[in-house]
């Protein structure tokens, strides 16, 4: 699911036209003035293209600049960026109005949303991203392998104290053994997940394969608790950890890797057959095995996993033929 | 009772040291090993104060009893391993730092004892004196998992950089453990440990080149190579018929289950190389490959190159014989993979094609390479991944019927409550009896 799919096709084509101008504008490095902008959202005519300045999108970081009039941009755009951020797992309360957030979070989430957009690659040319960010590796150098998400851990606050004994009694899918662990373990079939529900009202949901599934599952658990008679709400849903795995399909010389990347890697064959690589940016831990399989964990967002894999792939390629 | 004043009753030497034997203090003579005296209960006086340091007005903290004991154990361990004084000094420093760090304050005594071993291990590695973790675990009589845990914790806390040691480094000390010199075993079975070490080292290098070493525990591998080296140095019927467990018994070394598997893997690699020897006419099987080990080991690089080349040719013929629909980039893909480490230039033109070829790769690419890690060749068959739910937004409607299916009916809840009470009272009765 991409945010692009919900854009009006008319808007999409207009944005493409703006795209090709970006390069020219960046070369000239000029600041647009109010009078230069089209007052209505109409397609710029052919002759006017070179002279009519188009708002340079590369400037849009944080709140829009004072002299930029972005009123002609469609309203749907704000909804789309919200979706991109929501699906990237930003923490939010459903009750709170969504519109107020997206401007502030633009800065935080440029890499995730644009890497999501860049990965779809369908319409946007990845060379000129919408928001400023660190240079992305061009499409031709990419690995072509996409790590698959295997597990998502998220937490949510139901907002009211719970009677665990009552829940264990009334719910079919719950188990509760206070001597062993102080929480109810509840499971649902679709999406196949497990939740730990504590008496304070906090809940941990594990086992989902995507951020949206995790959110849906958490909502289902909250609904079950609601049906049992508690005034449960859905506050502060946050993705805490994401685990993904992939296969590069060639064997890797772990001994070589630990010698050259000593400050990041830890390889102790007596303890664990894989090499533990602690990447600094983004802060992800990778387990690299001799068979070429790589496990990535510690991410709070999907983009971090993709970025980490794109960072490690050229390093692994270097240890392929030795 | 100071140690200096005592004299050994057996041999009369005055070098008597104090040692802890299962927490009981004993005075042992260094030269002859006689126990001079055992500590009576009155000897173990508690030399500290009754009040802990944090509640006194003392300015500097003196090392507590356990810390001093730990230091003594550290010294003893260093003596057993016969390391030099520099290693001992550094290990002692690390131990003091780690012991006084907050993450090791409230740890069990067992972990603190393991910490001693880890400090020695780290300082040995840093000063290029290779010791395997298995050895340390053996000496401490500790579980490998605990040693691993404490080791990682210590490295993180003290922020140390520990160089990685390879199997070849530890090989020498491992070979010395095998008691197969002419003093211990009959002449036919005896072998000088230097010859064994040399042969075993080349076998280890061969195994490393063919992906058998990476990711595996070193000890079973070393055992396998020593066994094969010993067999191949004099490949007569006696040695060839001796099984691995029997060999371990003769050499007075602890047996290992995985070593047999490693023997099999190394033999299969040797067979692949044995086929390439030009002057060998009979087929090389795992039964007779040991005879050719000497030749293989001497010419291993040439044989490796030949094996890779002939595999390359075989793959090319195979793909040509296959129908025309075969992906044209595949044979080139194989060529790139199969060439030896010297051909880095072929990497560039192949990259673009590999991008396309990657999507067409079968799940088990290992079967198409000459040498691949055994875990790839014999890949575990995983059960089919659960069907991935597509197109979920997370904000969908949740049907009431679905939620109701997770909640007990009142009748069911009553029955469950009754049953649970009965079960609990039954188990209570059973406990009382």
PDB file of C-alpha atoms in Angstrom, chain B residues 145-273:
ATOM      1  CA  UNK B 145      26.473 -20.082  27.978  1.00  0.00           C
ATOM      2  CA  UNK B 146      27.404 -18.376  31.228  1.00  0.00           C
ATOM      3  CA  UNK B 147      30.962 -17.792  30.072  1.00  0.00           C
ATOM      4  CA  UNK B 148      29.598 -16.244  26.890  1.00  0.00           C
ATOM      5  CA  UNK B 149      27.204 -14.018  28.776  1.00  0.00           C
ATOM      6  CA  UNK B 150      29.787 -12.731  31.207  1.00  0.00           C
ATOM      7  CA  UNK B 151      32.301 -12.272  28.388  1.00  0.00           C
ATOM      8  CA  UNK B 152      29.961 -10.084  26.355  1.00  0.00           C
ATOM      9  CA  UNK B 153      28.909  -8.112  29.416  1.00  0.00           C
ATOM     10  CA  UNK B 154      32.503  -7.484  30.376  1.00  0.00           C
ATOM     11  CA  UNK B 155      33.478  -6.327  26.912  1.00  0.00           C
ATOM     12  CA  UNK B 156      30.561  -3.925  26.841  1.00  0.00           C
ATOM     13  CA  UNK B 157      31.220  -2.552  30.325  1.00  0.00           C
ATOM     14  CA  UNK B 158      34.948  -2.011  29.922  1.00  0.00           C
ATOM     15  CA  UNK B 159      34.593  -1.091  26.239  1.00  0.00           C
ATOM     16  CA  UNK B 160      37.414  -3.312  25.151  1.00  0.00           C
ATOM     17  CA  UNK B 161      38.454  -4.258  21.687  1.00  0.00           C
ATOM     18  CA  UNK B 162      39.345  -7.900  21.514  1.00  0.00           C
ATOM     19  CA  UNK B 163      41.091  -9.170  18.394  1.00  0.00           C
ATOM     20  CA  UNK B 164      39.561 -12.169  16.777  1.00  0.00           C
ATOM     21  CA  UNK B 165      41.547 -15.411  16.832  1.00  0.00           C
ATOM     22  CA  UNK B 166      41.248 -18.062  14.209  1.00  0.00           C
ATOM     23  CA  UNK B 167      41.292 -21.812  14.477  1.00  0.00           C
ATOM     24  CA  UNK B 168      44.861 -22.032  13.214  1.00  0.00           C
ATOM     25  CA  UNK B 169      46.077 -20.028  16.195  1.00  0.00           C
ATOM     26  CA  UNK B 170      44.548 -22.365  18.723  1.00  0.00           C
ATOM     27  CA  UNK B 171      45.625 -25.448  16.781  1.00  0.00           C
ATOM     28  CA  UNK B 172      49.051 -25.726  18.329  1.00  0.00           C
ATOM     29  CA  UNK B 173      47.925 -25.882  21.922  1.00  0.00           C
ATOM     30  CA  UNK B 174      45.114 -28.224  20.963  1.00  0.00           C
ATOM     31  CA  UNK B 175      47.475 -30.680  19.272  1.00  0.00           C
ATOM     32  CA  UNK B 176      49.624 -30.884  22.366  1.00  0.00           C
ATOM     33  CA  UNK B 177      46.706 -32.355  24.305  1.00  0.00           C
ATOM     34  CA  UNK B 178      46.790 -35.561  22.294  1.00  0.00           C
ATOM     35  CA  UNK B 179      48.918 -38.166  23.961  1.00  0.00           C
ATOM     36  CA  UNK B 180      50.132 -40.031  20.915  1.00  0.00           C
ATOM     37  CA  UNK B 181      53.856 -39.667  21.180  1.00  0.00           C
ATOM     38  CA  UNK B 182      56.001 -42.777  21.326  1.00  0.00           C
ATOM     39  CA  UNK B 183      56.072 -42.570  25.115  1.00  0.00           C
ATOM     40  CA  UNK B 184      52.334 -43.068  25.515  1.00  0.00           C
ATOM     41  CA  UNK B 185      51.238 -45.446  22.786  1.00  0.00           C
ATOM     42  CA  UNK B 186      52.737 -48.439  20.930  1.00  0.00           C
ATOM     43  CA  UNK B 187      55.156 -47.639  18.129  1.00  0.00           C
ATOM     44  CA  UNK B 188      52.762 -48.302  15.256  1.00  0.00           C
ATOM     45  CA  UNK B 189      50.327 -45.718  16.485  1.00  0.00           C
ATOM     46  CA  UNK B 190      52.776 -43.098  17.678  1.00  0.00           C
ATOM     47  CA  UNK B 191      53.390 -39.841  15.859  1.00  0.00           C
ATOM     48  CA  UNK B 192      55.409 -36.758  16.608  1.00  0.00           C
ATOM     49  CA  UNK B 193      53.068 -33.940  17.531  1.00  0.00           C
ATOM     50  CA  UNK B 194      54.860 -31.504  15.267  1.00  0.00           C
ATOM     51  CA  UNK B 195      54.104 -33.616  12.191  1.00  0.00           C
ATOM     52  CA  UNK B 196      50.510 -33.960  13.235  1.00  0.00           C
ATOM     53  CA  UNK B 197      50.262 -30.257  13.856  1.00  0.00           C
ATOM     54  CA  UNK B 198      51.641 -29.390  10.438  1.00  0.00           C
ATOM     55  CA  UNK B 199      49.361 -31.785   8.596  1.00  0.00           C
ATOM     56  CA  UNK B 200      46.340 -30.801  10.663  1.00  0.00           C
ATOM     57  CA  UNK B 201      47.019 -27.117  10.040  1.00  0.00           C
ATOM     58  CA  UNK B 202      47.009 -27.605   6.280  1.00  0.00           C
ATOM     59  CA  UNK B 203      43.790 -29.594   6.563  1.00  0.00           C
ATOM     60  CA  UNK B 204      42.254 -26.764   8.582  1.00  0.00           C
ATOM     61  CA  UNK B 205      43.276 -24.266   5.919  1.00  0.00           C
ATOM     62  CA  UNK B 206      41.721 -26.468   3.292  1.00  0.00           C
ATOM     63  CA  UNK B 207      38.538 -26.715   5.313  1.00  0.00           C
ATOM     64  CA  UNK B 208      38.509 -22.944   5.756  1.00  0.00           C
ATOM     65  CA  UNK B 209      38.745 -22.423   2.003  1.00  0.00           C
ATOM     66  CA  UNK B 210      35.832 -24.756   1.430  1.00  0.00           C
ATOM     67  CA  UNK B 211      33.503 -23.128   3.947  1.00  0.00           C
ATOM     68  CA  UNK B 212      33.611 -25.784   6.633  1.00  0.00           C
ATOM     69  CA  UNK B 213      35.189 -23.653   9.334  1.00  0.00           C
ATOM     70  CA  UNK B 214      33.176 -20.438   9.281  1.00  0.00           C
ATOM     71  CA  UNK B 215      30.487 -20.311  11.940  1.00  0.00           C
ATOM     72  CA  UNK B 216      31.441 -23.631  13.506  1.00  0.00           C
ATOM     73  CA  UNK B 217      32.848 -24.440  16.933  1.00  0.00           C
ATOM     74  CA  UNK B 218      36.625 -24.894  16.642  1.00  0.00           C
ATOM     75  CA  UNK B 219      37.111 -27.903  18.938  1.00  0.00           C
ATOM     76  CA  UNK B 220      35.232 -30.608  16.959  1.00  0.00           C
ATOM     77  CA  UNK B 221      36.873 -29.326  13.801  1.00  0.00           C
ATOM     78  CA  UNK B 222      40.347 -29.484  15.278  1.00  0.00           C
ATOM     79  CA  UNK B 223      39.672 -32.971  16.568  1.00  0.00           C
ATOM     80  CA  UNK B 224      38.571 -34.090  13.113  1.00  0.00           C
ATOM     81  CA  UNK B 225      41.655 -32.660  11.438  1.00  0.00           C
ATOM     82  CA  UNK B 226      44.008 -34.181  13.999  1.00  0.00           C
ATOM     83  CA  UNK B 227      42.360 -37.555  13.480  1.00  0.00           C
ATOM     84  CA  UNK B 228      42.638 -37.354   9.695  1.00  0.00           C
ATOM     85  CA  UNK B 229      46.198 -36.057   9.932  1.00  0.00           C
ATOM     86  CA  UNK B 230      47.181 -38.954  12.169  1.00  0.00           C
ATOM     87  CA  UNK B 231      45.574 -41.436   9.783  1.00  0.00           C
ATOM     88  CA  UNK B 232      47.146 -39.954   6.700  1.00  0.00           C
ATOM     89  CA  UNK B 233      50.696 -39.790   8.091  1.00  0.00           C
ATOM     90  CA  UNK B 234      50.831 -43.588   7.994  1.00  0.00           C
ATOM     91  CA  UNK B 235      47.806 -44.823   6.089  1.00  0.00           C
ATOM     92  CA  UNK B 236      48.115 -48.522   6.972  1.00  0.00           C
ATOM     93  CA  UNK B 237      45.196 -50.787   7.700  1.00  0.00           C
ATOM     94  CA  UNK B 238      45.530 -50.472  11.451  1.00  0.00           C
ATOM     95  CA  UNK B 239      45.115 -46.734  11.421  1.00  0.00           C
ATOM     96  CA  UNK B 240      42.483 -46.635   8.714  1.00  0.00           C
ATOM     97  CA  UNK B 241      40.279 -49.070  10.569  1.00  0.00           C
ATOM     98  CA  UNK B 242      40.511 -47.191  13.830  1.00  0.00           C
ATOM     99  CA  UNK B 243      37.349 -45.219  14.446  1.00  0.00           C
ATOM    100  CA  UNK B 244      37.259 -41.724  15.861  1.00  0.00           C
ATOM    101  CA  UNK B 245      35.972 -42.672  19.348  1.00  0.00           C
ATOM    102  CA  UNK B 246      38.698 -45.279  19.681  1.00  0.00           C
ATOM    103  CA  UNK B 247      41.311 -42.764  18.618  1.00  0.00           C
ATOM    104  CA  UNK B 248      40.071 -40.361  21.278  1.00  0.00           C
ATOM    105  CA  UNK B 249      40.320 -43.063  23.888  1.00  0.00           C
ATOM    106  CA  UNK B 250      43.893 -43.894  22.904  1.00  0.00           C
ATOM    107  CA  UNK B 251      44.926 -40.255  22.886  1.00  0.00           C
ATOM    108  CA  UNK B 252      43.122 -39.659  26.181  1.00  0.00           C
ATOM    109  CA  UNK B 253      41.026 -36.841  24.830  1.00  0.00           C
ATOM    110  CA  UNK B 254      37.368 -36.170  25.577  1.00  0.00           C
ATOM    111  CA  UNK B 255      35.083 -37.472  22.810  1.00  0.00           C
ATOM    112  CA  UNK B 256      32.909 -35.217  20.751  1.00  0.00           C
ATOM    113  CA  UNK B 257      29.804 -36.071  18.742  1.00  0.00           C
ATOM    114  CA  UNK B 258      30.153 -33.348  16.153  1.00  0.00           C
ATOM    115  CA  UNK B 259      33.726 -34.283  15.353  1.00  0.00           C
ATOM    116  CA  UNK B 260      32.450 -37.308  13.423  1.00  0.00           C
ATOM    117  CA  UNK B 261      30.282 -35.067  11.266  1.00  0.00           C
ATOM    118  CA  UNK B 262      33.244 -32.821  10.569  1.00  0.00           C
ATOM    119  CA  UNK B 263      35.294 -35.820   9.551  1.00  0.00           C
ATOM    120  CA  UNK B 264      32.609 -36.660   6.997  1.00  0.00           C
ATOM    121  CA  UNK B 265      32.507 -33.127   5.655  1.00  0.00           C
ATOM    122  CA  UNK B 266      36.268 -32.831   5.321  1.00  0.00           C
ATOM    123  CA  UNK B 267      36.400 -36.216   3.621  1.00  0.00           C
ATOM    124  CA  UNK B 268      33.842 -35.124   1.025  1.00  0.00           C
ATOM    125  CA  UNK B 269      35.941 -32.039   0.263  1.00  0.00           C
ATOM    126  CA  UNK B 270      39.041 -34.231  -0.020  1.00  0.00           C
ATOM    127  CA  UNK B 271      37.181 -36.540  -2.396  1.00  0.00           C
ATOM    128  CA  UNK B 272      36.260 -33.630  -4.653  1.00  0.00           C
ATOM    129  CA  UNK B 273      39.892 -32.601  -4.777  1.00  0.00           C
TER     130      UNK B 273
END
